[in-house]
Amino acid sequence: MNTRTILVSKRLFFLLFVGAMVLQSCHNRILNELNQYYVRNLSDQDLRPPELNASGLATSNLTLLSELEEGSSIYWETSEHSAVNSLGELLQPSFGNPDITAQIHANVQYKNGKTSKHSFTVTVPALVATDSEAVNDAASVLMVGYPSGESASGVSGSLSFPSTGLHGTTIVWDASAHPAINDDGSVVQPSFSIGNQTQTVVATITRGGESTTVSYTITVLAQPITDAESVSLATTALTIQYQSGDSSTSVTGDMTFTLSGLHGTTVAWNAGAFSAVANSGVVIQPTFTAGNQSGDIIATVSKGSEQSTKNFSITVIALAITDAESVSLASSALAITYSAGDSATNVTGDLTLPVSGLHGTTVSWDASALSAVTDTGQVTQPSFSAGNQNGNLTATISKGSQSQNRAFTITVISLNPSDAQAVDFVSANALDYYGFADGDSTSSVTQDLNFSSSGPYGTSLSLSTNLHPRISPNGAVDTSPGGGYVAGDTVRALVNLVIQKGSEARLATYYLTVVISDS
């Protein structure tokens, strides 16, 4: 190869090399220009974190796109660092706090110099309640359901006891301490007489192994009062209104009988046979002589078809004693005090004649009808021969202008006789001392004589007869047939009665006829 050929070859190679370099430069320049004008723009969908649901709720950390094609860049920012940071890490609020809503922004810088900003709303919910938090939160909002217009302070209808609460809790109710409420919330109203009943109902809220209780104080209203209860309560409360100073045991003035009682009842009063009280309550005090009067007042309490009675035992005090009553009562109570062993029919000693009587009365005495007694009560016994003296002592009882006489009949016994007077007295009355049986006499003796050897005034007596043993000295009489006598025969006997006292003696002789009997 000649020199010219070599030289042309070198020049050609040089030109080819330079051409290649120019082509490569143009290629690179074209590519760069294409990249600048044909960069793909990112959409919201491309950048939206997959952990966000359709409503923007996130419960786990967000996956934030951090790398783009070469020459482009992205960075994130947040409006609420307390809920989500720029790395997409979540910090959920504790239970009981509100959810937090934040804005996260993706800022994109493309390599062609363009920029874009993409915003997403993120709601970060509070943490789910633990069992303990759940039961406590459910307890804080738990409510008893009351009938319309009613409340815990006054219930008459059935209650609503929810069986489930917030956060999946279960609720069990215990009303056993409340006599008017059942565990299912049904209410049994107490009677009016029992009255409203206030007690506690307990709700137990449970989830998992945790539970707590809530207590509700509830008043169940009593039923409206019935006629029977009205009558019963009014009867119990019913009283009589007495005058000042009076009471049921000491009534001196009119009483007030109410005609209407509690709870719309009516009252009727009946004093019956109680003469000192009228049905209207007017009181007529009895006289002092009649004395206090006790009796029953009957009240009849009524409402509708129901009624009941109540007895009031009262005592009406008698009027103060009058002078006339004083005199009358003192006269009735007046008495003479006799000496020991004496009496009105056997006065031997002085009398005590009171000069004052009951109830402030005075007493004066008049003994003018008895010569043996003085007006002051001194007694002088009459002689035995004068005999006993009978007569009236007259007392005059006085008070104020009132007076009344009362006569006391007395017998003043004569002095004891001498021995001679004693035997003479018995001798004169000898037949009184034979002791004839009932129906017998001197003309007909059919039974034994009830003869006593002791006579009055200390005398001694003895019998003798000419027909012994038909008549014995002791008074025995034999009326049997015999000795020639038959039934119906009579035997006449001479009977002597000897009366003795001291050195004095008398003989009294009588014929007695004995009648013979059948046996």
Coordinates of C-alpha atoms in Angstrom, one line a residue:
M1 CA 0.0 0.0 0.0
N2 CA 1.3 3.3 -1.0
T3 CA 1.5 6.3 1.1
R4 CA -1.5 8.1 -0.5
T5 CA -3.7 5.1 0.1
I6 CA -2.7 5.0 3.7
L7 CA -3.3 8.7 4.1
V8 CA -6.8 8.5 2.5
S9 CA -7.6 5.6 4.8
K10 CA -6.6 7.5 7.9
R11 CA -8.6 10.5 6.8
L12 CA -11.7 8.3 6.1
F13 CA -11.4 6.6 9.5
F14 CA -11.1 10.0 11.2
L15 CA -14.2 11.2 9.4
L16 CA -16.1 8.1 10.4
F17 CA -15.1 8.4 14.0
V18 CA -16.1 12.1 14.1
G19 CA -19.4 11.2 12.5
A20 CA -20.0 8.5 15.0
M21 CA -19.3 10.8 17.9
V22 CA -21.7 13.4 16.4
L23 CA -24.4 10.8 16.0
Q24 CA -24.0 9.6 19.6
S25 CA -24.2 13.2 20.9
C26 CA -27.4 13.8 18.9
H27 CA -28.9 10.6 20.2
N28 CA -28.2 11.5 23.8
R29 CA -29.5 15.0 23.3
I30 CA -32.7 13.7 21.7
L31 CA -33.2 11.2 24.6
N32 CA -32.7 13.9 27.2
E33 CA -35.2 16.1 25.6
L34 CA -37.7 13.2 25.3
N35 CA -37.3 12.4 29.0
Q36 CA -38.0 16.0 29.9
Y37 CA -41.2 16.1 28.0
Y38 CA -42.6 12.6 28.6
V39 CA -42.4 12.1 32.5
R40 CA -45.7 10.3 33.8
N41 CA -47.6 12.4 36.4
L42 CA -48.6 10.5 39.6
S43 CA -52.4 10.4 40.6
D44 CA -54.0 10.5 44.0
Q45 CA -54.8 6.8 43.6
D46 CA -51.1 6.2 43.0
L47 CA -50.1 7.9 46.3
R48 CA -53.1 6.9 48.5
P49 CA -51.9 4.7 51.4
P50 CA -53.5 1.2 51.0
E51 CA -54.3 1.2 54.8
L52 CA -56.9 3.9 54.4
N53 CA -60.5 2.6 53.9
A54 CA -63.0 4.4 51.7
S55 CA -64.0 6.8 54.5
G56 CA -60.4 7.6 55.4
L57 CA -60.3 5.5 58.6
A58 CA -56.9 4.0 59.5
T59 CA -56.2 1.5 62.2
S60 CA -52.6 0.6 61.3
N61 CA -49.5 2.5 60.2
L62 CA -49.7 3.9 56.7
T63 CA -47.5 2.9 53.8
L64 CA -46.3 6.2 52.3
L65 CA -44.6 6.1 48.8
S66 CA -41.0 7.4 49.3
E67 CA -39.1 6.5 46.1
L68 CA -39.8 7.8 42.5
E69 CA -38.0 7.3 39.2
E70 CA -34.6 8.9 39.0
G71 CA -34.7 12.6 38.9
S72 CA -38.0 12.9 40.8
S73 CA -38.6 13.1 44.5
I74 CA -41.4 13.1 47.1
Y75 CA -41.8 14.1 50.7
W76 CA -44.8 13.8 53.2
E77 CA -46.2 16.2 55.8
T78 CA -49.1 16.0 58.3
S79 CA -51.4 18.4 60.1
E80 CA -51.6 16.3 63.3
H81 CA -48.4 14.9 64.5
S82 CA -50.2 13.6 67.6
A83 CA -52.2 11.2 65.4
V84 CA -50.0 10.4 62.4
N85 CA -46.4 11.4 61.6
S86 CA -44.7 12.1 58.3
L87 CA -43.6 8.5 58.2
G88 CA -47.2 7.2 58.3
E89 CA -46.9 5.9 61.9
L90 CA -50.2 6.1 63.8
L91 CA -50.7 7.1 67.5
Q92 CA -54.3 6.2 68.4
P93 CA -56.0 8.2 71.1
S94 CA -56.7 6.3 74.3
F95 CA -60.2 4.9 74.9
G96 CA -62.7 7.5 75.9
N97 CA -61.0 10.3 73.8
P98 CA -62.4 11.5 70.5
D99 CA -61.1 10.2 67.2
I100 CA -58.5 12.5 65.5
T101 CA -58.9 13.6 61.9
A102 CA -55.6 14.7 60.2
Q103 CA -54.5 15.8 56.7
I104 CA -51.5 14.2 55.2
H105 CA -49.9 15.8 52.1
A106 CA -47.6 14.2 49.5
N107 CA -45.4 16.8 47.8
V108 CA -43.9 15.5 44.5
Q109 CA -41.0 17.1 42.5
Y110 CA -40.7 15.7 39.0
K111 CA -37.3 15.6 37.3
N112 CA -38.8 17.8 34.5
G113 CA -39.2 20.5 37.1
K114 CA -42.9 20.1 37.6
T115 CA -44.5 19.7 41.1
S116 CA -47.7 18.3 42.5
K117 CA -49.4 18.1 45.9
H118 CA -51.7 15.3 47.0
S119 CA -53.8 15.5 50.2
F120 CA -55.6 12.7 52.1
T121 CA -57.9 12.9 55.1
V122 CA -57.0 10.4 57.7
T123 CA -59.2 9.5 60.7
V124 CA -57.3 7.9 63.5
P125 CA -59.9 6.2 65.9
A126 CA -59.4 5.9 69.6
L127 CA -58.3 2.6 71.0
V128 CA -60.9 -0.1 71.6
A129 CA -62.0 -0.3 75.2
T130 CA -60.6 -3.0 77.5
D131 CA -63.1 -5.1 79.4
S132 CA -62.6 -2.9 82.4
E133 CA -63.0 0.3 80.4
A134 CA -66.0 -1.2 78.6
V135 CA -68.0 -2.0 81.8
N136 CA -67.2 1.3 83.4
D137 CA -68.2 3.3 80.3
A138 CA -71.3 1.2 79.9
A139 CA -72.1 1.9 83.5
S140 CA -71.7 5.6 83.1
V141 CA -74.4 5.9 80.5
L142 CA -76.8 3.1 81.7
M143 CA -80.3 4.4 82.4
V144 CA -83.5 2.9 83.7
G145 CA -86.4 3.4 81.3
Y146 CA -89.3 5.1 83.1
P147 CA -92.9 5.3 81.9
S148 CA -93.8 8.6 80.2
G149 CA -94.0 11.5 82.7
E150 CA -92.4 9.4 85.5
S151 CA -89.0 9.4 87.2
A152 CA -87.1 7.6 89.9
S153 CA -88.8 9.9 92.5
G154 CA -92.3 8.5 91.6
V155 CA -93.1 5.4 89.6
S156 CA -96.4 3.7 89.1
G157 CA -95.9 1.8 85.8
S158 CA -93.4 -0.9 84.7
L159 CA -89.7 0.0 84.2
S160 CA -87.5 -0.9 81.2
F161 CA -84.3 -2.7 82.3
P162 CA -81.9 -3.1 79.3
S163 CA -80.1 -6.4 79.2
T164 CA -77.2 -5.2 77.0
G165 CA -75.0 -2.1 77.2
L166 CA -72.3 -0.3 75.3
H167 CA -69.2 -2.2 74.0
G168 CA -71.0 -5.6 74.0
T169 CA -71.6 -5.6 77.8
T170 CA -74.3 -7.7 79.4
I171 CA -76.6 -6.3 82.2
V172 CA -78.3 -8.3 84.9
W173 CA -80.8 -6.5 87.2
D174 CA -81.4 -7.3 90.9
A175 CA -84.5 -5.7 92.5
S176 CA -84.8 -8.2 95.3
A177 CA -84.3 -5.4 97.9
H178 CA -87.2 -3.5 96.5
P179 CA -90.5 -5.1 97.6
A180 CA -92.5 -3.3 94.9
I181 CA -90.2 -4.0 91.8
N182 CA -89.4 -7.3 90.1
D183 CA -86.2 -8.2 88.4
D184 CA -87.9 -7.9 85.0
G185 CA -88.9 -4.3 85.8
S186 CA -92.6 -5.0 86.5
V187 CA -94.0 -2.9 89.3
V188 CA -96.5 -3.8 92.0
Q189 CA -97.8 -0.7 93.6
P190 CA -98.2 -0.9 97.4
S191 CA -101.5 -0.2 99.0
F192 CA -102.3 3.3 100.2
S193 CA -102.1 2.1 103.8
I194 CA -98.5 0.8 103.2
G195 CA -97.5 4.0 101.4
N196 CA -94.8 4.8 98.9
Q197 CA -91.9 2.5 98.9
T198 CA -88.3 3.6 98.3
Q199 CA -85.6 1.1 97.8
T200 CA -82.5 0.2 95.7
V201 CA -82.3 -1.6 92.3
V202 CA -78.8 -2.9 91.4
A203 CA -77.6 -3.4 87.8
T204 CA -74.5 -5.6 87.2
I205 CA -72.6 -4.8 84.0
T206 CA -70.2 -7.5 82.7
R207 CA -67.8 -8.1 79.9
G208 CA -65.2 -10.8 79.9
G209 CA -63.9 -11.2 83.4
E210 CA -64.7 -7.6 84.4
S211 CA -67.9 -6.3 86.0
T212 CA -69.2 -3.4 88.0
T213 CA -72.5 -2.4 89.6
V214 CA -74.8 0.7 89.4
S215 CA -77.5 1.3 92.0
Y216 CA -80.7 3.2 91.4
T217 CA -82.9 4.5 94.2
I218 CA -86.5 4.3 93.0
T219 CA -89.7 5.3 94.7
V220 CA -92.8 3.2 93.8
L221 CA -95.9 5.3 94.4
A222 CA -98.7 3.8 96.5
Q223 CA -102.1 3.0 94.9
P224 CA -104.9 5.5 95.3
I225 CA -106.7 5.1 98.5
T226 CA -109.7 2.7 98.5
D227 CA -113.0 3.4 100.4
A228 CA -112.1 0.6 102.8
E229 CA -108.7 2.1 103.5
S230 CA -110.2 5.6 103.9
V231 CA -112.7 4.3 106.5
S232 CA -110.0 2.3 108.3
L233 CA -107.5 5.2 108.5
A234 CA -110.2 7.7 109.4
T235 CA -111.5 5.4 112.1
T236 CA -108.1 5.1 113.6
A237 CA -107.5 8.9 113.6
L238 CA -110.9 9.8 114.8
T239 CA -111.0 11.6 118.2
I240 CA -113.4 13.6 120.3
Q241 CA -112.5 17.2 121.1
Y242 CA -113.1 18.0 124.7
Q243 CA -113.5 21.3 126.5
S244 CA -110.3 22.8 128.0
G245 CA -109.3 20.8 131.0
D246 CA -111.6 17.9 130.2
S247 CA -110.7 14.4 129.1
S248 CA -112.4 11.1 128.4
T249 CA -112.4 10.3 132.1
S250 CA -113.5 13.7 133.2
V251 CA -116.1 15.4 131.0
T252 CA -117.8 18.5 132.4
G253 CA -118.7 20.5 129.2
D254 CA -120.0 19.9 125.7
M255 CA -117.9 17.8 123.3
T256 CA -117.2 18.4 119.7
F257 CA -118.3 15.5 117.4
T258 CA -116.8 16.0 114.0
L259 CA -119.1 15.0 111.1
S260 CA -116.4 14.5 108.5
G261 CA -113.2 12.5 108.8
L262 CA -110.0 11.9 106.9
H263 CA -110.0 11.0 103.2
G264 CA -113.6 12.2 102.5
T265 CA -115.3 10.0 105.1
T266 CA -118.5 11.0 107.0
V267 CA -119.1 10.4 110.7
A268 CA -122.3 9.7 112.6
W269 CA -122.5 9.7 116.4
N270 CA -124.8 7.7 118.7
A271 CA -124.9 8.2 122.4
G272 CA -127.5 5.4 122.8
A273 CA -128.8 5.0 126.3
F274 CA -126.1 7.4 127.7
S275 CA -128.5 10.0 129.2
A276 CA -125.8 12.4 130.1
V277 CA -124.7 13.0 126.4
A278 CA -126.7 13.9 123.3
N279 CA -125.9 12.7 119.8
S280 CA -124.7 16.2 119.0
G281 CA -122.1 16.1 121.8
V282 CA -124.1 18.3 124.3
V283 CA -123.4 17.2 127.8
I284 CA -126.0 17.3 130.7
Q285 CA -124.1 16.8 133.9
P286 CA -125.9 14.5 136.4
T287 CA -126.7 15.7 139.9
F288 CA -124.2 15.0 142.7
T289 CA -126.6 12.5 144.1
A290 CA -126.9 10.6 140.8
G291 CA -123.1 10.6 140.7
N292 CA -120.7 10.4 137.7
Q293 CA -122.0 8.6 134.7
S294 CA -119.9 6.4 132.4
G295 CA -120.9 5.1 129.0
D296 CA -120.0 4.6 125.4
I297 CA -120.3 6.9 122.5
I298 CA -120.4 5.0 119.1
A299 CA -119.0 6.7 116.0
T300 CA -119.9 5.2 112.6
V301 CA -117.3 6.2 109.9
S302 CA -118.5 5.7 106.3
K303 CA -117.4 6.2 102.7
G304 CA -119.2 4.6 99.7
S305 CA -120.4 1.2 100.8
E306 CA -117.7 0.9 103.5
Q307 CA -118.2 1.7 107.1
S308 CA -116.6 1.0 110.5
T309 CA -117.5 1.8 114.1
K310 CA -115.4 3.1 117.0
N311 CA -116.4 3.2 120.7
F312 CA -115.4 6.0 123.0
S313 CA -115.7 5.3 126.7
I314 CA -116.2 8.5 128.6
T315 CA -117.2 9.6 132.1
V316 CA -119.4 12.6 132.7
I317 CA -118.6 14.2 136.0
A318 CA -121.6 15.0 138.3
L319 CA -122.5 18.6 139.3
A320 CA -121.2 20.0 142.5
I321 CA -123.3 19.1 145.5
T322 CA -126.1 21.4 146.4
D323 CA -127.1 22.3 150.0
A324 CA -130.3 20.2 149.6
E325 CA -128.2 17.2 148.4
S326 CA -125.8 17.8 151.2
V327 CA -128.6 17.7 153.8
S328 CA -130.2 14.7 152.2
L329 CA -127.0 12.7 152.0
A330 CA -125.9 13.7 155.4
S331 CA -129.3 12.7 156.8
S332 CA -129.0 9.3 155.2
A333 CA -125.5 8.8 156.5
L334 CA -126.2 10.1 160.0
A335 CA -125.8 7.5 162.8
I336 CA -125.9 7.4 166.6
T337 CA -122.9 5.8 168.3
Y338 CA -124.0 3.5 171.1
S339 CA -122.1 2.4 174.2
A340 CA -120.4 -1.0 173.9
G341 CA -122.9 -3.8 173.7
D342 CA -125.8 -1.4 173.1
S343 CA -128.0 -1.0 170.1
A344 CA -131.1 1.0 169.1
T345 CA -133.3 -1.6 170.8
N346 CA -131.1 -2.1 173.8
V347 CA -129.8 1.2 175.2
T348 CA -128.3 1.1 178.7
G349 CA -125.5 3.7 178.4
D350 CA -125.0 7.2 177.1
L351 CA -125.3 7.9 173.4
T352 CA -122.9 9.8 171.2
L353 CA -124.9 12.3 169.1
P354 CA -122.8 14.0 166.3
V355 CA -123.3 17.7 165.9
S356 CA -121.8 17.8 162.3
G357 CA -122.5 15.7 159.3
L358 CA -121.3 15.0 155.8
H359 CA -120.7 17.8 153.2
G360 CA -120.4 20.5 155.8
T361 CA -123.8 20.0 157.4
T362 CA -124.7 20.8 161.1
V363 CA -126.8 18.5 163.3
S364 CA -129.0 19.4 166.3
W365 CA -130.9 16.9 168.5
D366 CA -134.3 16.8 170.2
A367 CA -134.8 14.1 172.9
S368 CA -138.0 15.6 174.4
A369 CA -140.0 12.5 173.5
L370 CA -137.7 10.4 175.8
S371 CA -137.5 11.4 179.5
A372 CA -134.6 8.9 179.9
V373 CA -132.4 10.7 177.3
T374 CA -131.1 14.3 177.1
D375 CA -130.5 16.3 174.0
T376 CA -126.8 15.7 174.4
G377 CA -127.2 11.9 174.6
Q378 CA -127.0 11.3 178.3
V379 CA -129.1 8.3 179.4
T380 CA -130.8 7.6 182.7
Q381 CA -132.2 4.1 182.8
P382 CA -135.8 3.8 184.2
S383 CA -136.5 1.6 187.1
F384 CA -137.5 -2.0 186.5
S385 CA -141.0 -1.3 187.6
A386 CA -141.3 1.6 185.2
G387 CA -140.1 -0.7 182.4
N388 CA -138.2 0.0 179.2
Q389 CA -138.8 3.4 177.5
N390 CA -139.4 3.6 173.7
G391 CA -139.3 6.9 171.8
N392 CA -137.8 9.0 169.1
L393 CA -134.6 11.1 169.1
T394 CA -135.0 13.7 166.4
A395 CA -132.0 15.0 164.5
T396 CA -132.2 18.3 162.5
I397 CA -129.6 18.4 159.7
S398 CA -128.9 21.8 158.2
K399 CA -126.8 23.6 155.5
G400 CA -127.5 27.0 154.3
S401 CA -131.2 27.5 154.0
Q402 CA -131.8 23.8 153.7
S403 CA -132.7 21.5 156.6
Q404 CA -134.2 18.1 157.2
N405 CA -135.3 16.1 160.2
R406 CA -134.6 12.4 160.9
A407 CA -136.1 10.4 163.8
F408 CA -134.2 7.6 165.5
T409 CA -136.4 5.2 167.4
I410 CA -134.6 3.7 170.5
T411 CA -135.5 1.6 173.5
V412 CA -133.9 2.5 176.8
I413 CA -133.7 -0.6 178.9
S414 CA -134.9 -0.4 182.5
L415 CA -132.6 -1.2 185.4
N416 CA -132.2 -4.9 186.4
P417 CA -134.9 -6.1 189.0
S418 CA -134.2 -7.1 192.6
D419 CA -134.5 -10.8 193.4
A420 CA -138.1 -10.3 194.5
Q421 CA -138.9 -8.3 191.4
A422 CA -137.3 -11.0 189.3
V423 CA -139.2 -13.9 190.7
D424 CA -142.4 -11.9 190.7
F425 CA -141.9 -11.0 187.0
V426 CA -141.3 -14.7 186.0
S427 CA -144.2 -15.9 188.2
A428 CA -146.6 -13.4 186.5
N429 CA -145.5 -14.7 183.1
A430 CA -145.0 -18.3 184.0
L431 CA -146.7 -19.8 181.0
D432 CA -144.0 -18.1 178.8
Y433 CA -141.4 -20.4 180.4
Y434 CA -143.0 -23.8 180.1
G435 CA -141.8 -24.1 176.6
F436 CA -144.9 -25.3 174.7
A437 CA -144.2 -26.7 171.3
D438 CA -145.8 -25.0 168.3
G439 CA -149.6 -25.5 168.4
D440 CA -149.6 -26.7 172.0
S441 CA -151.2 -24.9 175.0
T442 CA -152.3 -25.7 178.6
S443 CA -155.4 -27.3 177.1
S444 CA -153.7 -29.5 174.6
V445 CA -150.2 -30.9 175.1
T446 CA -149.1 -33.3 172.3
Q447 CA -145.3 -32.9 172.4
D448 CA -142.4 -32.5 174.8
L449 CA -142.1 -29.2 176.6
N450 CA -139.0 -27.1 175.6
F451 CA -138.3 -26.4 179.2
S452 CA -135.2 -24.6 180.4
S453 CA -134.1 -24.5 184.1
S454 CA -132.7 -21.0 183.6
G455 CA -135.1 -18.1 183.5
P456 CA -134.7 -14.4 182.9
Y457 CA -132.9 -12.0 185.3
G458 CA -130.8 -14.9 186.7
T459 CA -133.8 -16.9 188.0
S460 CA -133.7 -20.7 188.2
L461 CA -136.8 -22.8 187.3
S462 CA -138.0 -26.3 188.2
L463 CA -141.0 -28.4 187.3
S464 CA -143.0 -30.9 189.4
T465 CA -146.3 -32.7 188.6
N466 CA -148.8 -35.1 190.1
L467 CA -148.9 -37.1 186.8
H468 CA -145.3 -38.3 186.6
P469 CA -144.1 -39.9 184.4
R470 CA -146.6 -38.6 181.9
I471 CA -144.9 -35.2 182.5
S472 CA -141.2 -35.4 183.6
P473 CA -139.4 -32.6 185.5
N474 CA -137.2 -32.1 182.4
G475 CA -140.3 -31.3 180.3
A476 CA -140.6 -34.7 178.5
V477 CA -144.2 -35.7 177.8
D478 CA -145.5 -39.3 177.3
T479 CA -148.5 -39.3 175.1
S480 CA -148.6 -43.1 174.4
P481 CA -151.7 -45.2 175.2
G482 CA -151.6 -47.2 178.4
G483 CA -152.7 -47.1 182.0
G484 CA -156.3 -47.3 180.9
Y485 CA -155.9 -44.5 178.3
V486 CA -156.4 -44.9 174.6
A487 CA -155.8 -42.7 171.6
G488 CA -157.8 -39.5 171.8
D489 CA -158.2 -39.6 175.6
T490 CA -156.9 -36.6 177.6
V491 CA -155.2 -36.6 180.9
R492 CA -155.3 -33.5 183.1
A493 CA -152.2 -32.9 185.2
L494 CA -151.3 -30.4 187.9
V495 CA -147.9 -28.8 187.1
N496 CA -146.0 -26.7 189.5
L497 CA -143.3 -24.1 188.3
V498 CA -140.9 -23.1 191.1
I499 CA -139.1 -19.8 190.4
Q500 CA -136.1 -19.0 192.6
K501 CA -133.4 -16.2 192.9
G502 CA -131.4 -15.7 196.0
S503 CA -133.6 -16.1 199.0
E504 CA -136.7 -15.3 197.0
A505 CA -139.0 -18.1 195.6
R506 CA -142.4 -18.2 194.0
L507 CA -144.7 -21.1 193.0
A508 CA -146.9 -20.9 189.8
T509 CA -149.4 -23.7 189.4
Y510 CA -151.2 -24.6 186.1
Y511 CA -153.3 -27.5 184.9
L512 CA -152.0 -29.1 181.6
T513 CA -154.1 -31.5 179.5
V514 CA -152.1 -34.2 177.8
V515 CA -153.6 -35.7 174.7
I516 CA -153.0 -39.5 174.2
S517 CA -151.7 -40.3 170.7
D518 CA -152.1 -43.5 168.6
S519 CA -148.8 -44.9 169.6

